[in-house]
Short mmCIF file of C-alpha atoms in Angstrom, two decimals:
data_model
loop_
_atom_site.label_atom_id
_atom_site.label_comp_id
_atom_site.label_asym_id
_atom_site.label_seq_id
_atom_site.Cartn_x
_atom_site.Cartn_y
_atom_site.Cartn_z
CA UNK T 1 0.00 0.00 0.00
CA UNK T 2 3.23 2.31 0.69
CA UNK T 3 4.56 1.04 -2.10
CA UNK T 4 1.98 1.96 -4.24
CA UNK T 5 1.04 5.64 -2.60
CA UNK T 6 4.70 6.09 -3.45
CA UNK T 7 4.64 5.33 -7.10
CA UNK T 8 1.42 7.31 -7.18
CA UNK T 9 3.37 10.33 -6.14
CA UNK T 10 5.73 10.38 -8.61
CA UNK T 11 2.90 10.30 -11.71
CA UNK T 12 2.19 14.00 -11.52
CA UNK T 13 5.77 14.69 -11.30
CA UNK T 14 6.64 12.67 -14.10
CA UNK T 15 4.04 13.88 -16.25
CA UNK T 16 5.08 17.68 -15.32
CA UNK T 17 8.42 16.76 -16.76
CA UNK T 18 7.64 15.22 -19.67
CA UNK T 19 5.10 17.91 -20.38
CA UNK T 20 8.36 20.48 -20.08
CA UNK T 21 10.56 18.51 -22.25
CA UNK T 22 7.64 17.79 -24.52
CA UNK T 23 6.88 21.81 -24.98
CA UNK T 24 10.57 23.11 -24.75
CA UNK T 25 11.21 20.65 -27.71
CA UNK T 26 8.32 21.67 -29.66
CA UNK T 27 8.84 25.31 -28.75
CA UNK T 28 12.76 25.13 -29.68
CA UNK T 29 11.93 23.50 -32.95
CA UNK T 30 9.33 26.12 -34.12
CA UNK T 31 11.62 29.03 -33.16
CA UNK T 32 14.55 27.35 -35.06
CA UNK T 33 12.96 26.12 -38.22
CA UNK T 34 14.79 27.03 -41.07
CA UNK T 35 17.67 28.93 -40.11
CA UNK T 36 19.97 26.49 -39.06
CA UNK T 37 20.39 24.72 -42.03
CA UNK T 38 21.46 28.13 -43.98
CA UNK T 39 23.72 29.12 -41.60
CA UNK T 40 26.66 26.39 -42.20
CA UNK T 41 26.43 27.36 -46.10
CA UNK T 42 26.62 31.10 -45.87
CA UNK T 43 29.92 30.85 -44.23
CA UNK T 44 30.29 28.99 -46.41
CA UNK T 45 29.78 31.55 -49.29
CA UNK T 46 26.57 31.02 -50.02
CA UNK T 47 24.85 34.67 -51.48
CA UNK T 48 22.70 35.48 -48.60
CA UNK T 49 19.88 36.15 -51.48
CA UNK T 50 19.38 32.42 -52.04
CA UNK T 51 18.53 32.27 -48.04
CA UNK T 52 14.82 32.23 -47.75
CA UNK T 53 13.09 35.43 -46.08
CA UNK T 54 11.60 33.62 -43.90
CA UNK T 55 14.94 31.74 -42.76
CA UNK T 56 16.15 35.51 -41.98
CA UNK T 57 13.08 36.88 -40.03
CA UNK T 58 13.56 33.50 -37.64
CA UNK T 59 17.11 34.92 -37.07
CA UNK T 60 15.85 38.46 -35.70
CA UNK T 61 12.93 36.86 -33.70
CA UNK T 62 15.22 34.05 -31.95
CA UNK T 63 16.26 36.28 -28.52
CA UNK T 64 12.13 36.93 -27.92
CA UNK T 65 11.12 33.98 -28.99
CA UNK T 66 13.50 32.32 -26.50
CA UNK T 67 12.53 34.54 -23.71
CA UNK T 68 8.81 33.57 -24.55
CA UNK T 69 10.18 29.61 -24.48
CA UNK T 70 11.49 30.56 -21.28
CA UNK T 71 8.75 31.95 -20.18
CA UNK T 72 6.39 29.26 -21.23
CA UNK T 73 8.08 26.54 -19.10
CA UNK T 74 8.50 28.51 -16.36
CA UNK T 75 4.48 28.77 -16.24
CA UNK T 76 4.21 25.05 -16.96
CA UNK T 77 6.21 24.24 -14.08
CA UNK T 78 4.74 26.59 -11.79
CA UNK T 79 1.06 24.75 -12.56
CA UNK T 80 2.60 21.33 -12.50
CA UNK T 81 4.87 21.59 -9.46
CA UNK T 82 3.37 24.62 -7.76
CA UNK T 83 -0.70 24.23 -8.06
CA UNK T 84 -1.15 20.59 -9.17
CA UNK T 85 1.98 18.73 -6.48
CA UNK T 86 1.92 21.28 -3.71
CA UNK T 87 -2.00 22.90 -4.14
CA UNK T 88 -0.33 26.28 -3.03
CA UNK T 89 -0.41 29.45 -4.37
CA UNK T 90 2.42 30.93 -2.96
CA UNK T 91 4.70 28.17 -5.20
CA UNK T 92 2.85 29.24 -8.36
CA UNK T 93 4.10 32.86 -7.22
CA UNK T 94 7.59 31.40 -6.15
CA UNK T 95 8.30 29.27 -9.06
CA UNK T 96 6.71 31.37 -11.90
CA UNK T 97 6.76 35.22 -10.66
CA UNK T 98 9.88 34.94 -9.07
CA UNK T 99 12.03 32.53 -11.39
CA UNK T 100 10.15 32.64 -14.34
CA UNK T 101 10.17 36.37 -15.04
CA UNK T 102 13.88 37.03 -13.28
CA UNK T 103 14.80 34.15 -15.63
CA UNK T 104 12.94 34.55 -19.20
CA UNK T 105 14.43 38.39 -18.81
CA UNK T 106 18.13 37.03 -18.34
CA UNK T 107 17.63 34.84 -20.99
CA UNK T 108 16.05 37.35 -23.50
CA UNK T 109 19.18 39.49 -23.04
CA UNK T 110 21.66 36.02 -23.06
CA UNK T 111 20.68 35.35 -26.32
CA UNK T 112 20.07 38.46 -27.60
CA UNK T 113 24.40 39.41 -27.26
CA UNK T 114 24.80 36.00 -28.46
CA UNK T 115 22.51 36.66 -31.28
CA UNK T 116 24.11 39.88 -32.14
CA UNK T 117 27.08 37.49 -33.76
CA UNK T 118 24.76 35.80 -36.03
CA UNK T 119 22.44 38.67 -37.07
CA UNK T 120 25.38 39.52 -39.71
CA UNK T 121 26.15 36.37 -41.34
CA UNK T 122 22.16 36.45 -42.68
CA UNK T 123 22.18 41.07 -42.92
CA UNK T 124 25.90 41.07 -44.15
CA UNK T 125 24.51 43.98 -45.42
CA UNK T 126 22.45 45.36 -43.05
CA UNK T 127 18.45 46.30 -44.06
CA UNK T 128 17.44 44.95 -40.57
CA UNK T 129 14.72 48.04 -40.00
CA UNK T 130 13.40 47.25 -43.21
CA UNK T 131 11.77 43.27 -42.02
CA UNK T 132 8.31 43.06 -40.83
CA UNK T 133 9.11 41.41 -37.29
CA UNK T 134 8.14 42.50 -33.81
CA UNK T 135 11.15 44.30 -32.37
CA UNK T 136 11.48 45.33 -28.78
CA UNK T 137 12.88 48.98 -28.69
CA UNK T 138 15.68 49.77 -26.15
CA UNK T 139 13.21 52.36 -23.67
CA UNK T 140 11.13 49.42 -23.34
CA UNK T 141 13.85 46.93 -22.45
CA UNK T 142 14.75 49.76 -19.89
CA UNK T 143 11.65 49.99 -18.75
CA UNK T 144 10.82 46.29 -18.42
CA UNK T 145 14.43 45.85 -16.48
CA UNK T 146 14.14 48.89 -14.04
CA UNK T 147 10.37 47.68 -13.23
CA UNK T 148 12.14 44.20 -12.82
CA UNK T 149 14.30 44.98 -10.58
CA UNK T 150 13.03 48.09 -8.13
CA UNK T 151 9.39 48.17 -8.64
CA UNK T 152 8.81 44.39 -9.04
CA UNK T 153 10.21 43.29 -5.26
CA UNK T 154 8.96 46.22 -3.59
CA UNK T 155 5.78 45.18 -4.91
CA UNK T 156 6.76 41.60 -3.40
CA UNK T 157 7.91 42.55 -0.09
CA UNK T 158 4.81 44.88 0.26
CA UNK T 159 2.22 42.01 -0.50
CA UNK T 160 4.87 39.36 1.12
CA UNK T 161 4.24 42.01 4.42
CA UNK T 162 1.13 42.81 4.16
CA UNK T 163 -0.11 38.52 4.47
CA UNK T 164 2.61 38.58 7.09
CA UNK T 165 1.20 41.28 9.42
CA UNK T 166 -2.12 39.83 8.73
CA UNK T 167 -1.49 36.08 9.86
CA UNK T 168 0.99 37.73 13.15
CA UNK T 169 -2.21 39.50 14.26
CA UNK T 170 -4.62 36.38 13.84
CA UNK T 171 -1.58 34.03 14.60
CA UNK T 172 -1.26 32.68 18.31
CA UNK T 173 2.43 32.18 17.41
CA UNK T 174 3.59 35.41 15.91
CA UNK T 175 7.05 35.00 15.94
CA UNK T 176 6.84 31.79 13.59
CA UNK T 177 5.71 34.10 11.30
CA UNK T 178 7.52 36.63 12.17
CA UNK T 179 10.85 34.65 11.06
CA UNK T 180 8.79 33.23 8.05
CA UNK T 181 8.72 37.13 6.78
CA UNK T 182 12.24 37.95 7.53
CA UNK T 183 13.86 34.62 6.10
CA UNK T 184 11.11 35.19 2.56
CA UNK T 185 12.64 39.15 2.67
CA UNK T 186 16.08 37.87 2.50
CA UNK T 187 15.44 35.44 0.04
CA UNK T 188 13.46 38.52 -2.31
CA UNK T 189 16.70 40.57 -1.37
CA UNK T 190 19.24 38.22 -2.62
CA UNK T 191 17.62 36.91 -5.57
CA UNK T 192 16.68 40.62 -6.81
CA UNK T 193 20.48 41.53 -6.21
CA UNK T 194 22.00 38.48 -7.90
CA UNK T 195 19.40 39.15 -11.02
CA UNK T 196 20.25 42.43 -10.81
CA UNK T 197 23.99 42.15 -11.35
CA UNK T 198 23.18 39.90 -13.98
CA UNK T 199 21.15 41.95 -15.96
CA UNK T 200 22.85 44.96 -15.53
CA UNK T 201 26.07 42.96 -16.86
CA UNK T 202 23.93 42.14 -20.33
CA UNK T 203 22.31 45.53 -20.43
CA UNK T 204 25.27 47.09 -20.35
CA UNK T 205 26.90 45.01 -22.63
CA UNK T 206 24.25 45.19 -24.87
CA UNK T 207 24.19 49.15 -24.77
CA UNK T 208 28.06 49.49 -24.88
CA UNK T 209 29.01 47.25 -27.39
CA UNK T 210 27.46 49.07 -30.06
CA UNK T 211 28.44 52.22 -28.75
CA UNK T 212 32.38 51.08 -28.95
CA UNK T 213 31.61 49.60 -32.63
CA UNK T 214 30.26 53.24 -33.66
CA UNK T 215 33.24 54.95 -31.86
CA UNK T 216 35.73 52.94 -33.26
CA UNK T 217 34.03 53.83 -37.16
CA UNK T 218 33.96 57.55 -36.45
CA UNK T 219 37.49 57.67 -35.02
CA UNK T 220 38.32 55.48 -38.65
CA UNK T 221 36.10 58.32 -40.12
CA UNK T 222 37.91 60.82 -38.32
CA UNK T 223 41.11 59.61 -39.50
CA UNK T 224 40.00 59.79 -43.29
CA UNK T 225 39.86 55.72 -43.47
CA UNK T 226 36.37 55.75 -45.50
CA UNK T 227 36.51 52.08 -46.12
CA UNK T 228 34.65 51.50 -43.32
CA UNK T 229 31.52 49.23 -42.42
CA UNK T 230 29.79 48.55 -39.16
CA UNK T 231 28.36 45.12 -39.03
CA UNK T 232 24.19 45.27 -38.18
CA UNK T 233 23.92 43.31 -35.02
CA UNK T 234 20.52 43.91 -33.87
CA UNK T 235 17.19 45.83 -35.10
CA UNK T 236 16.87 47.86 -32.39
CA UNK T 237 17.40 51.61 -32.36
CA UNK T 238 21.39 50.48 -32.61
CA UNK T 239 20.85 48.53 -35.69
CA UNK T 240 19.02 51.80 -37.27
CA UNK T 241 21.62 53.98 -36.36
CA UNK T 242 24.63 51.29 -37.45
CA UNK T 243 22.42 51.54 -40.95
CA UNK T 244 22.51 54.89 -41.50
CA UNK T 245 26.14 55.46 -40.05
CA UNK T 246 27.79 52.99 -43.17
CA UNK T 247 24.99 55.00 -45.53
CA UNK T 248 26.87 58.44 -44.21
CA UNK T 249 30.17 56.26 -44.77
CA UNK T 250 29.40 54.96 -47.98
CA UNK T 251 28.13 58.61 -49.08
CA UNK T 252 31.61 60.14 -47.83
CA UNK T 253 33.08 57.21 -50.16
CA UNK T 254 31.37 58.39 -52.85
CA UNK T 255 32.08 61.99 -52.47
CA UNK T 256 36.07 61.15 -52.19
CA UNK T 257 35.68 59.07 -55.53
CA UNK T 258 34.04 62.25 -57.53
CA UNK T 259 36.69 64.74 -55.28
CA UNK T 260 39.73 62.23 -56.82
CA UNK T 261 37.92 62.00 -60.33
CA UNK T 262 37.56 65.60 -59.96
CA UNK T 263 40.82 66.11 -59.60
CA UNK T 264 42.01 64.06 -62.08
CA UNK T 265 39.69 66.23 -64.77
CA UNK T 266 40.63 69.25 -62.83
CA UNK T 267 44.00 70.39 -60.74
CA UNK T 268 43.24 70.11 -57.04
CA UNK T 269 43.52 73.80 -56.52
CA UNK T 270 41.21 74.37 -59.03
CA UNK T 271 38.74 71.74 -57.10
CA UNK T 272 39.55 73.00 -53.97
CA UNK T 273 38.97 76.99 -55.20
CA UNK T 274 35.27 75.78 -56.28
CA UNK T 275 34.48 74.46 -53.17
CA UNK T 276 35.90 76.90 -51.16
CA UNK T 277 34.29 79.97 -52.96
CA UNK T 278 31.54 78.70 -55.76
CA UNK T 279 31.72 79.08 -59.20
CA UNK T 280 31.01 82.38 -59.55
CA UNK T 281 32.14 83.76 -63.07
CA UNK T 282 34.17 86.60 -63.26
CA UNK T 283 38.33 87.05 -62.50
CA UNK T 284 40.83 89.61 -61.26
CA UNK T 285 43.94 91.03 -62.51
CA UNK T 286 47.11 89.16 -61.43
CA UNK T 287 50.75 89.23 -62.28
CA UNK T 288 52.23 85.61 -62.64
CA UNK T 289 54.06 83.36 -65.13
CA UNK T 290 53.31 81.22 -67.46
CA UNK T 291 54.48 77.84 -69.16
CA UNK T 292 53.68 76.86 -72.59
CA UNK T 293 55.26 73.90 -73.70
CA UNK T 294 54.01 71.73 -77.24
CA UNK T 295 55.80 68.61 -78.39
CA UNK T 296 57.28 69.47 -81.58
CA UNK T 297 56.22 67.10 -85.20
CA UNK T 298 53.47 66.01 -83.41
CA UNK T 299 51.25 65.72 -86.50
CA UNK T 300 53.82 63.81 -88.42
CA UNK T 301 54.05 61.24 -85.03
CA UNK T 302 50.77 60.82 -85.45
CA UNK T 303 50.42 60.06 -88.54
CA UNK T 304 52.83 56.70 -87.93
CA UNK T 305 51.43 55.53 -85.20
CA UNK T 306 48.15 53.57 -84.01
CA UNK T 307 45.55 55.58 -81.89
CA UNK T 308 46.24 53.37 -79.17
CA UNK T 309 50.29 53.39 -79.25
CA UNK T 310 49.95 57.27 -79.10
CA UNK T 311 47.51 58.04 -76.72
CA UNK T 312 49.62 55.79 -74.61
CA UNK T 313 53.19 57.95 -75.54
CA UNK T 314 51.59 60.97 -74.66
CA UNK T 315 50.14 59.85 -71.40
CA UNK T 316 53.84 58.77 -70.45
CA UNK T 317 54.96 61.95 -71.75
CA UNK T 318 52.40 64.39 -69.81
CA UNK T 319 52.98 62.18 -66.25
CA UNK T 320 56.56 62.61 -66.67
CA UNK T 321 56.07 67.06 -67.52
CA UNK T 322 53.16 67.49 -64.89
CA UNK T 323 54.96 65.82 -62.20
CA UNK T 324 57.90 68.12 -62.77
CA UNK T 325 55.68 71.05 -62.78
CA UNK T 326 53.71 70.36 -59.58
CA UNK T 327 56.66 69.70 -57.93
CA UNK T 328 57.90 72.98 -58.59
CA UNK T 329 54.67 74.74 -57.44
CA UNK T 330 52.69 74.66 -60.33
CA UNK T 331 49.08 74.06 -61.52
CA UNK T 332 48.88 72.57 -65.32
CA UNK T 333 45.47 74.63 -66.33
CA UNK T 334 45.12 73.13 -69.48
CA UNK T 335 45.87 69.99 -71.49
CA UNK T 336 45.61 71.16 -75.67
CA UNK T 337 46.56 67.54 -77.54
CA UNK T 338 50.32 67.44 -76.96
CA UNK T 339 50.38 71.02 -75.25
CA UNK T 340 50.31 72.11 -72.04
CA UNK T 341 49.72 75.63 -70.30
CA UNK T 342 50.58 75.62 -66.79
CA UNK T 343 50.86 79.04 -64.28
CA UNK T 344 53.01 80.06 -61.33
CA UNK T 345 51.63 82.57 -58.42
CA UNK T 346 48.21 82.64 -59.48
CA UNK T 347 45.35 83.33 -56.73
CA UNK T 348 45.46 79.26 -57.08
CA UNK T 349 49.13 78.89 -56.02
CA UNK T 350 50.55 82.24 -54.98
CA UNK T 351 54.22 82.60 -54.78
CA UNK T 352 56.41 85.84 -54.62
CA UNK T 353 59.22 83.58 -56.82
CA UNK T 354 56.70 82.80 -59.31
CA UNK T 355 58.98 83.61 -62.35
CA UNK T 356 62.12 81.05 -60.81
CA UNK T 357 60.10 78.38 -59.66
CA UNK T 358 58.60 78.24 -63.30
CA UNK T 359 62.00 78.52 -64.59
CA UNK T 360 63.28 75.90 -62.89
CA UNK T 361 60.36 73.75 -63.88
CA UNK T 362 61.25 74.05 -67.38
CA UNK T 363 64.91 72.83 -66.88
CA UNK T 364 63.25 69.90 -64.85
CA UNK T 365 61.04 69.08 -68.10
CA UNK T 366 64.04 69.55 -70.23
CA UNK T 367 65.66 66.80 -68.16
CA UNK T 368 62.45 64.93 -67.46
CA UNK T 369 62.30 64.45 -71.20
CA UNK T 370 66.33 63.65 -71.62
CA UNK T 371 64.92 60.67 -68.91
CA UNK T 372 62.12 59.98 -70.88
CA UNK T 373 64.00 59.68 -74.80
CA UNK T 374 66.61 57.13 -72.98
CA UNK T 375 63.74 55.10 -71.89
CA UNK T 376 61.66 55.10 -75.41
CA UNK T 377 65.42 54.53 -76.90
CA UNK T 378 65.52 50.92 -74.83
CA UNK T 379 62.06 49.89 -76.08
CA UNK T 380 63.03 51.10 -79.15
CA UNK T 381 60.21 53.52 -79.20
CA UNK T 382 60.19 57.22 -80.88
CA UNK T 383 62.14 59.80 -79.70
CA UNK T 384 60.13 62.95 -78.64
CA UNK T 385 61.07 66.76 -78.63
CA UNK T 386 59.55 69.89 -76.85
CA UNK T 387 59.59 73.34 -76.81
CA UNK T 388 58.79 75.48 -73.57
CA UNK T 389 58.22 79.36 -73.42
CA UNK T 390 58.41 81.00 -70.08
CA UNK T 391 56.36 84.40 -69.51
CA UNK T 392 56.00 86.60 -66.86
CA UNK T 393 53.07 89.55 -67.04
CA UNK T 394 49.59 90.45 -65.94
CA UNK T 395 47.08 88.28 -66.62
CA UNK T 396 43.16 87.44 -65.63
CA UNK T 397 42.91 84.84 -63.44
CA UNK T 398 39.09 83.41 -63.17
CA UNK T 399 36.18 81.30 -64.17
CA UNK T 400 35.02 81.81 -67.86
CA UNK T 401 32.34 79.87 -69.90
CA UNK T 402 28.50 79.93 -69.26
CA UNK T 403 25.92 78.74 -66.58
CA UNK T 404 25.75 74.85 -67.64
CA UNK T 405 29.62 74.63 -67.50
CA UNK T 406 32.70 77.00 -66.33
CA UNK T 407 36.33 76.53 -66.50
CA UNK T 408 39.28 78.47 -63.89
CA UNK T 409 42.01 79.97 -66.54
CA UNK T 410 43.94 82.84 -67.07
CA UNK T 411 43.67 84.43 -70.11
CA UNK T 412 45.88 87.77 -71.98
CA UNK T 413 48.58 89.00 -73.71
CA UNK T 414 51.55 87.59 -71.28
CA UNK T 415 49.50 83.79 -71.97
CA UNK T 416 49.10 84.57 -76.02
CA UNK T 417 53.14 85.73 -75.79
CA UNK T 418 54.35 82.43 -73.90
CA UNK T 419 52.09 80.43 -76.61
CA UNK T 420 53.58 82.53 -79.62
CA UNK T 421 57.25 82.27 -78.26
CA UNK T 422 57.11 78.35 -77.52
CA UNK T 423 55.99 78.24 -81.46
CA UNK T 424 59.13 79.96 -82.03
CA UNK T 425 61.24 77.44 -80.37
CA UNK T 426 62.37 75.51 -82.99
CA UNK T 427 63.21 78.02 -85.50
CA UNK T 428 65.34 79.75 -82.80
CA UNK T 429 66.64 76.46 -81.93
CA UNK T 430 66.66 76.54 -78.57
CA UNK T 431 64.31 73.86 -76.00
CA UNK T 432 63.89 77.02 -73.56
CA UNK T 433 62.85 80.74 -74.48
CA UNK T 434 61.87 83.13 -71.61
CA UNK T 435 60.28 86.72 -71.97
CA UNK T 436 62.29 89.81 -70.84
CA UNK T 437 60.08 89.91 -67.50
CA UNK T 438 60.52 86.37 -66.52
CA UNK T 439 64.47 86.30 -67.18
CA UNK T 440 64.67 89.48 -64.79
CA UNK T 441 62.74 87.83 -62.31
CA UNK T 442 64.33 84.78 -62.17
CA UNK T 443 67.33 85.83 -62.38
CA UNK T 444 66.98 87.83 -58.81
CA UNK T 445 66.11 84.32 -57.57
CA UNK T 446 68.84 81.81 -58.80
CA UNK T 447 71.40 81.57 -61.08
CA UNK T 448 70.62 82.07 -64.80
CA UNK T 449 72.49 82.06 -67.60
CA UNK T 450 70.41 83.05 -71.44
CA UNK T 451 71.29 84.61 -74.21
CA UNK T 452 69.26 87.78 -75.10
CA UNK T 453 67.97 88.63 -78.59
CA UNK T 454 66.71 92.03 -78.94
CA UNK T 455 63.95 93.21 -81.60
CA UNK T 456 61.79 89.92 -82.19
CA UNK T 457 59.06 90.37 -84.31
CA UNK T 458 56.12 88.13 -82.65
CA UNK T 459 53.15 87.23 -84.65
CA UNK T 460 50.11 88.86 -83.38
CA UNK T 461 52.15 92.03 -81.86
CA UNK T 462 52.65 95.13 -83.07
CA UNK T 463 56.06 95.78 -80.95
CA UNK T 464 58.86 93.55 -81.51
CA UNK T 465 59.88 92.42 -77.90
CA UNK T 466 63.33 90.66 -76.27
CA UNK T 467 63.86 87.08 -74.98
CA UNK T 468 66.11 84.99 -74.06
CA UNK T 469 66.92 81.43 -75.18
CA UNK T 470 68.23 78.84 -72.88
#
């Protein structure tokens, strides 16, 4: 008869457990249907578009849908072991008040910092704010954790004193239950601190983590490294601001590409003098020099070779001149076929040794080219020449052309001599010819040696004028 009492006693029991394996198994399959099998292959490379939406919403729901597995046995338990076994109240109220929601809380945040290293392999691109799935925002997780842990066991200790002082006044023995209230106090009291540490380790993480990530990008930003991408962990508030911060980042890298194709087009000065002050038309009288240089039987060259092959030459040839002339402080304005016009102490690059510096830019092309020839001589390729005219004179220096497109130059007589004397070049056979104003100049600055030749006659002039010829 013991025997079987016994046995009889351990029916519910087993049937409580088998119940709780029974719905955490069913619960743990439905919240992890599809997923898992997807997630193996996209590390594996798989394109995250053959991954089935569905697959990717499961990923996003898994931390509530735990909590709510969580929950779930918690409450079967508490019926089972609390109502059914012990026909008390106060155990459903231990078991699922107490441990159910400390628990299911703890768990929801768990898995949700575990999650946030999955989220990514399915949103490798983020667009996390854009699925239809319930999402818990971060003032409600606050919420929900400071009612958890302040107003939650005051609540307790209120109701757990309030049945207390009732059953001391009707109570013959009121110090049984007297110690009954104190030991259940410090039971609420250490179980509310130990959750508490606990969840304010995970809340924090969960708030800080993100934080660092975006701190980390914005120093990166800060830095000028644009090639950077914040992985989309969550889609909470976090996950909308990690969305839009690589949207800002992939907008800056899309401003640096046009700023370097823009440059490429256009010198950097001439960029940055648009950005800085618009593109207002209009210019102002300036004195500075000017270098004209033109590769000389061009059109015959041309003639001989293939598009291709010659496009290619004078590439070579114009990266070998312009990098002499920047390096000298100059900015190559214009590019005319196998000419070049480049200035010296414009508004764009001012300089008080305009007239030397452009000088000495000219020798460096001179030798630049020297470089060049030996180089085309060992692939046997042709053999260029060049003429460069150095002038020094007022000039406009501004934007010119109409509303639908402008262009920064300088335009007047000092830039129509240089062009007219680097023409002249080769009939005066010389590589280097400078104007009267630029030899005078430059020769306050460094050491010069021309030869002058008084009384040219230059086409388009009515007064003959004197160079020199390097």
């Amino acid at each position: 008869m013991l025997a079987s009492a016994s046995w009889t006693e351990f029916i519910p029991t087993g049937l409580g457990t088998i119940l709780l394996l029974v719905a955490g198994s069913t619960m743990s399959a439905r919240r992890s249907r599809l997923y898992p099998r997807w997630f193996d292959k996209l590390l594996a490379g798989l394109p995250v578009n053959k991954v089935p939406p569905e697959a990717r919403r499961e990923v996003l729901q898994y931390p509530l849908w735990a909590m709510i597995t969580s929950l779930t046995m918690w409450l079967i338990a508490a019926v089972t072991f609390g109502l059914l076994l012990s026909g008390s109240g106060r155990a459903f109220v231990g078991i699922f008040m107490v441990g159910g929601f400390f628990t299911s809380i703890a768990v929801y945040f768990a898995v949700e910092l575990i999650w946030r290293n999955v989220i990514p392999v399915y949103y490798p691109d983020g667009g996390v704010r854009g699925v239809n799935v319930f999402r818990v925002p971060i003032l409600q997780r606050l919420l929900a954790i400071f009612f958890l842990v302040s107003v939650y066991p005051l609540g307790m200790v209120v109701l757990l004193s309030l049945d207390r002082a009732r059953k001391i006044i009707l109570s013959d023995d009121p110090a049984f239950y007297m110690r009954n209230m104190l030991i259940s106090e410090i039971f609420i009291f250490f179980v509310t601190a130990l959750v508490t540490l606990i969840l304010a380790l995970l809340v924090t993480r969960s708030i800080v983590d993100p934080l660092a990530d975006l701190q980390e990008a914005m120093q990166r930003v800060k830095a000028n490294d644009l090639d950077v991408s914040i992985p989309t962990k969550s889609n909470d508030e976090f996950g909308y601001v990690t969305e839009h911060f690589n949207d800002m980042a992939a907008g800056l890298r899309r401003g640096e590409l046009l700023r370097n194709l823009l440059n490429v087009y256009v010198s950097p000065e001439v960029a940055r003098q648009a950005v800085e002050h618009g593109t207002q038309l209009g210019g102002q009288l300036v004195e500075c020099t000017v270098l004209f240089s033109d590769l000389r039987s061009f059109t015959s060259l041309s003639e001989t070779l293939p598009p291709d092959d010659l496009i290619a030459l004078l590439n070579r040839y114009m990266e070998a001149m312009v990098s002499v002339i920047v390096s000298r402080g100059g900015v190559v304005n214009k590019f005319g076929g196998d000419s070049l016009l480049a200035v010296f102490g414009t508004p764009l690059n001012p300089s008080e040794e305009h007239a030397s510096s452009a000088v000495r830019a000219a020798f460096g092309m001179r030798d630049a080219l020297v470089e060049f020839n030996r180089r085309q001589k060992d692939v046997k390729g042709p053999q260029l020449q060049c003429g460069i005219a150095v002038a020094t004179g007022k000039v406009v220096a501004g934007n010119v052309g109409g509303r639908e497109r402008i262009e920064y130059t300088v335009i007047g007589d000092t830039v129509n001599l240089a062009a007219r004397l680097q023409a002249m070049s080769k009939e005066l056979r010389s590589d280097i010819i400078l104007n009267a104003e630029a030899y005078t100049r430059a020769k306050a600055e460094m050491n010069l040696e021309a030869q002058g030749v008084p009384n040219v006659h230059v086409r388009g002039k009515v007064e003959s004028v004197t160079i020199y010829v390097v």
